[in-house]
């Protein structure tokens, strides 16, 4: 398989317990992955003090929060969460796949997997 | 309008002369924008020596090159172009919109617009 090409529909992964993640690419400066939600699943509001991030809605429908604003978004919408601004998924309204880009990439966990979305600011 | 939410279909812009670009978001560490192609339009192969980049195919169909590989891609496919690896759009096969993320953001041009895609490596 090529190191450079991926299909969202083949990479997406879901869990009945909680939102699931799929890592796609990680460079020195940028990480790209998927956040995958079944209807009703959430991602707590959090912030990255030193990383810019965006979500792109590949499929589905969800209520996303950035800063003081919460909006229902669907396929083809982009959500920007610059460094320091709290963001999260209040609730997926149906099965939803979000493409996520984070720069710089999250630090590697002990298992070598980027600790995406789990770094929390004390005041987030 | 919110600073954090955008719709691809509202932001995409096309030109009969050449591929067109729409800037969406630019932080200190990450730039997000659209590359928009009419059928037949191209983006020359180029490389960024110190920036990681990806394309996500929002709509359409095109032949993209990364490194030694050229593939036909469609909606829902992600193409990774890490720092130093030549990449470009050989040809759009129909009207195509690519979401692009670049980290760190391209330098600002004299007009204040990120000079996305125009920085060429001498050997690219």
Tab-separated table of C-alpha atoms in Angstrom, chain B:
chain	number	residue	atom	x	y	z
B	1	UNK	CA	-20.064	35.316	10.277
B	2	UNK	CA	-18.265	33.055	12.700
B	3	UNK	CA	-14.498	32.953	12.606
B	4	UNK	CA	-14.529	29.206	13.143
B	5	UNK	CA	-16.997	27.667	10.679
B	6	UNK	CA	-16.882	27.480	6.874
B	7	UNK	CA	-18.695	25.526	4.151
B	8	UNK	CA	-16.676	24.214	1.229
B	9	UNK	CA	-19.485	24.770	-1.256
B	10	UNK	CA	-19.718	28.432	-0.278
B	11	UNK	CA	-15.960	29.029	-0.232
B	12	UNK	CA	-14.937	27.240	-3.428
B	13	UNK	CA	-13.998	29.522	-6.299
B	14	UNK	CA	-13.189	28.661	-9.904
B	15	UNK	CA	-11.429	30.373	-12.755
B	16	UNK	CA	-11.592	29.439	-16.438
B	17	UNK	CA	-7.913	30.345	-16.782
B	18	UNK	CA	-6.231	28.252	-14.101
B	19	UNK	CA	-6.736	26.481	-10.807
B	20	UNK	CA	-8.089	28.838	-8.148
B	21	UNK	CA	-7.464	29.064	-4.422
B	22	UNK	CA	-9.552	30.061	-1.438
B	23	UNK	CA	-7.932	30.680	1.924
B	24	UNK	CA	-10.011	29.431	4.830
B	25	UNK	CA	-7.954	29.654	8.007
B	26	UNK	CA	-4.383	30.552	8.904
B	27	UNK	CA	-2.877	30.150	12.341
B	28	UNK	CA	0.700	30.399	13.443
B	29	UNK	CA	1.230	26.691	12.848
B	30	UNK	CA	-1.364	25.584	10.283
B	31	UNK	CA	-2.974	26.890	7.094
B	32	UNK	CA	-6.216	25.471	5.670
B	33	UNK	CA	-7.568	26.348	2.239
B	34	UNK	CA	-9.142	25.073	-0.951
B	35	UNK	CA	-7.584	24.324	-4.339
B	36	UNK	CA	-10.331	24.429	-6.983
B	37	UNK	CA	-9.966	23.000	-10.482
B	38	UNK	CA	-12.088	22.977	-13.585
B	39	UNK	CA	-11.750	19.835	-15.690
B	40	UNK	CA	-8.365	19.786	-17.385
B	41	UNK	CA	-6.672	22.215	-15.006
B	42	UNK	CA	-3.415	21.323	-13.279
B	43	UNK	CA	-1.078	22.174	-10.421
B	44	UNK	CA	2.589	21.771	-11.283
B	45	UNK	CA	4.599	19.326	-9.253
B	46	UNK	CA	6.413	21.207	-6.512
B	47	UNK	CA	7.756	20.568	-3.020
B	48	UNK	CA	7.934	22.391	0.285
B	49	UNK	CA	11.275	21.770	1.916
B	50	UNK	CA	10.079	22.534	5.423
B	51	UNK	CA	6.296	22.051	5.439
B	52	UNK	CA	4.047	18.984	5.681
B	53	UNK	CA	0.914	19.075	3.521
B	54	UNK	CA	-2.139	17.020	2.698
B	55	UNK	CA	-4.959	17.143	0.184
B	56	UNK	CA	-8.472	15.854	0.885
B	57	UNK	CA	-10.742	15.385	-2.129
B	58	UNK	CA	-14.029	17.093	-1.219
B	59	UNK	CA	-15.571	16.555	-4.653
B	60	UNK	CA	-14.620	15.704	-8.201
B	61	UNK	CA	-11.946	13.458	-9.632
B	62	UNK	CA	-8.295	14.148	-10.442
B	63	UNK	CA	-4.911	12.567	-11.036
B	64	UNK	CA	-2.546	13.499	-8.217
B	65	UNK	CA	1.166	12.892	-7.993
B	66	UNK	CA	3.216	12.369	-4.834
B	67	UNK	CA	6.807	11.269	-5.099
B	68	UNK	CA	7.044	8.677	-7.861
B	69	UNK	CA	3.353	7.781	-7.755
B	70	UNK	CA	0.406	9.217	-9.703
B	71	UNK	CA	-3.119	8.069	-8.874
B	72	UNK	CA	-6.657	8.920	-9.860
B	73	UNK	CA	-8.487	9.987	-6.710
B	74	UNK	CA	-12.050	10.966	-5.872
B	75	UNK	CA	-14.189	12.256	-3.026
B	76	UNK	CA	-13.167	10.899	0.357
B	77	UNK	CA	-9.515	10.267	-0.486
B	78	UNK	CA	-6.595	11.811	1.372
B	79	UNK	CA	-3.178	12.438	-0.135
B	80	UNK	CA	-0.139	13.059	2.062
B	81	UNK	CA	2.799	15.168	0.862
B	82	UNK	CA	5.375	15.375	3.646
B	83	UNK	CA	8.149	17.968	3.632
B	84	UNK	CA	10.515	17.590	0.722
B	85	UNK	CA	8.365	15.210	-1.342
B	86	UNK	CA	7.292	16.581	-4.747
B	87	UNK	CA	3.530	16.659	-5.318
B	88	UNK	CA	0.998	18.176	-7.660
B	89	UNK	CA	-2.157	17.717	-9.669
B	90	UNK	CA	-1.413	16.162	-13.035
B	91	UNK	CA	-4.927	16.930	-14.196
B	92	UNK	CA	-8.437	17.403	-12.875
B	93	UNK	CA	-10.719	14.965	-14.694
B	94	UNK	CA	-13.820	16.948	-13.759
B	95	UNK	CA	-14.532	20.003	-11.600
B	96	UNK	CA	-12.637	19.180	-8.404
B	97	UNK	CA	-12.285	20.761	-4.969
B	98	UNK	CA	-9.342	19.827	-2.755
B	99	UNK	CA	-9.113	20.797	0.901
B	100	UNK	CA	-5.475	21.540	1.649
B	101	UNK	CA	-3.663	21.749	4.977
B	102	UNK	CA	-0.086	23.031	5.232
B	103	UNK	CA	2.078	23.214	8.365
B	104	UNK	CA	3.646	25.605	8.955
B	105	UNK	CA	1.636	28.085	6.850
B	106	UNK	CA	3.187	29.471	3.673
B	107	UNK	CA	4.864	32.825	4.027
B	108	UNK	CA	2.687	35.817	3.376
B	109	UNK	CA	3.059	37.448	-0.013
B	110	UNK	CA	3.367	41.196	-0.431
B	111	UNK	CA	-0.416	41.324	-0.687
B	112	UNK	CA	-0.837	39.542	2.608
B	113	UNK	CA	-2.086	36.368	0.980
B	114	UNK	CA	-0.324	33.132	1.818
B	115	UNK	CA	1.787	32.172	-1.170
B	116	UNK	CA	0.316	28.701	-1.219
B	117	UNK	CA	1.707	26.354	-3.785
B	118	UNK	CA	3.920	28.874	-5.475
B	119	UNK	CA	7.044	28.203	-3.464
B	120	UNK	CA	9.164	25.943	-5.593
B	121	UNK	CA	12.192	24.021	-4.602
B	122	UNK	CA	15.022	24.475	-7.079
B	123	UNK	CA	15.098	20.759	-7.763
B	124	UNK	CA	11.333	20.153	-7.783
